[in-house]
Amino acid sequence: MKTLIIAEKPSVGRDIARVLKCAKKGDGYLYGEKYVISWAIGHLVTLFEPEDYEPSLKKWRSGDLPILPQTMCLKPMPKTAAQLRLLKKMMNSKEIADIICATDSGREGELIFRYIYKWAGCKKSVKRLWISSLTDSAISQGLEKMKQSSEYDNLYASARCRAEADWLVGMNATRAYTLSHDELLPMGRVQTPTLAMLVNRHMEITAFTAKDYYEVKAQFLLENGEAYSGIWLNKENEANDERTYNKEQAQAIAQKTNGRLGTIESIETEEKRQLPPQLFDLTELQRECNRRLGFSAKKTLEIAQSLYEKHKLITYPRTDSRYLSDDIAPKLPKVIEAVGVNEYKEFADYLLGLPKLPTSARIINTAKVSDHHAIIPTGGASPRSSDFSMVGMSSRSLDSPQAYKSPRSSLSADEARVYDRIIRNFLAVFYPANVYDVTTAITRVEDEAFRSKGRVEKNAGFTVIYSHEKATKTDEERLPALTKDEAVTVKNAEVLEKKTQPPKPYTEATLLSAMENAGRLIDDEALKEALKSSGLGTPATRAAIIEKIIASGYVQREKKNLIPTEKGIRLISIVPPEMRQPETTGKWERALAKIANGEMDEARFMESIRRYVCYLVEQAIVV
């Protein structure tokens, strides 16, 4: 009798087989003395189409809506039916004593296995392999710490509810609005409110009317010959705004002060601190790669998956956590040592030279680690030589990490660039804050005030890790040494003509932020964390949602910007408010998270979805 292990993909199946020394090959599986290892190829089983329940439903008719099957049934995916039949045969074979689920450790991976298990009619005992890295030692330790599959029943319930809700809402809404408007209008529980955010922003930009405004910029000359500049403060504005909408007023101020003597009225210096970044979850990695590298969310996910599965260089990428758990903290110095070669050596050496590695609650927080911890390097140089892992690290590989060949040589150019972002982020989180002084000087000329701001670095902190990059533009210039009551001369005063700017179009980076935070663009890390469970989609699905609305003809890419098409704008104009509000879907995502945590009954959630589907169909018919 043997144990059957089912992985999500052939490549992962081969990794597990290597660890378990199952070298014999069969048609669609590998085996050894104790184990048979096979795999899915993504989803092998899917939900029935309407016509599978009733052939007449193949034709789209308003009178048949809403379609609400009492029980959602499963069927094989046509292209991979042969592999599904093989798994069914092996799962029910008398030679198989029990089963190990080794699909990806997350909601979707759980659904893939459970659907196969259900469709095969299997009743055998199942254990769950749950790992965050595909290094050999991670797999070995994961196999030693498996739990019964029943402990993941709530996760499966959440996954099943998500799949069934998407089917009910997407299929019924698409049919209803397509029939009502005589145009194919694909819709979805998550994709439609995502499209609505893009359309709303586009309408704001279209409706925006630019206004001319003016600033007066003065160049001041000190007695020692040094110079600095300042912008006139409009005292008529309570906020001490630096702009006026009156061109004649700006010209009068410039003429009044040009060539005149002035005095430095006040100097204030305030110390500012910019905290280091937090570790990446998938959404933050996708944002970073879109901003810095111009990669789409889909491309970043594909590269991250390759770094995880093929190269074994990073931990599980489809995570929604930006924290590490307590048990990982003692292993971090070894990972820093492993990645600290070549261009990263000076940064790693600094961290390893500290009496103790700084691990604040912004880094280590077990309570904020759900299915998987944040994305970090595994420290591996290759899957067969150096084998560092967050689950367990082989002592053999930790003896002399510098002896192993750099993994960068085996990566494509784009893989190397994403891996570089992950390594730098991992090192940066342990560095101190960037500390600098901002000096604000007020110069008074002819009873008019001009404000000057200057920045002086005190401690570069984590920014040294990114010193090779082009500096971000700031409002502060470098100021010479200034003294209160010091006399100055206005060398030149000029009027700057400017225009008010419309809101910026969404890029994939800013759209991912809005999706994560239920339609709100938020930079505050604590607030982002609080809203994470009520966002649109999950880190693993957001890239696919963006690609789907583009493929449907609702949105097009213009360089980095995402611009809705006429078709997309038209769709949002006809759907009811509930369908386009991110908050509606955000509440469902929060409910799905509660189901996964055992805090909510799945029947209650599905009943709310069914009521919503009836409402959507009714609204489409009314329209």
Tab-separated table of C-alpha atoms in Angstrom, residues 16 41 68 95 152 159 236 259 329 346 355 389 397 407 444 449 461 476 490 504 528 532 536 593:
chain	number	residue	atom	x	y	z
A	16	ILE	CA	8.419	16.555	-4.131
A	41	ILE	CA	-2.611	20.918	-14.297
A	68	LEU	CA	-30.113	29.544	-9.540
A	95	GLU	CA	-3.022	0.020	-3.813
A	152	TYR	CA	-8.760	23.255	6.225
A	159	ALA	CA	-13.066	28.955	-1.807
A	236	GLU	CA	-5.057	86.609	1.421
A	259	GLY	CA	15.935	94.384	-6.821
A	329	ALA	CA	13.150	35.403	13.288
A	346	GLU	CA	27.965	45.930	1.975
A	355	PRO	CA	24.845	43.306	17.947
A	389	SER	CA	14.400	27.685	3.499
A	397	SER	CA	24.058	24.598	2.878
A	407	PRO	CA	21.560	32.302	-8.792
A	444	ARG	CA	10.385	89.465	4.155
A	449	ALA	CA	6.710	87.039	2.605
A	461	GLY	CA	19.243	54.931	6.706
A	476	GLU	CA	13.002	71.046	-0.945
A	490	VAL	CA	16.263	90.181	-4.450
A	504	LYS	CA	-4.177	61.305	-12.686
A	528	LYS	CA	-4.258	49.608	4.636
A	532	LYS	CA	-7.178	44.481	3.525
A	536	LEU	CA	-11.653	43.839	-4.355
A	593	ALA	CA	-12.433	35.860	4.989
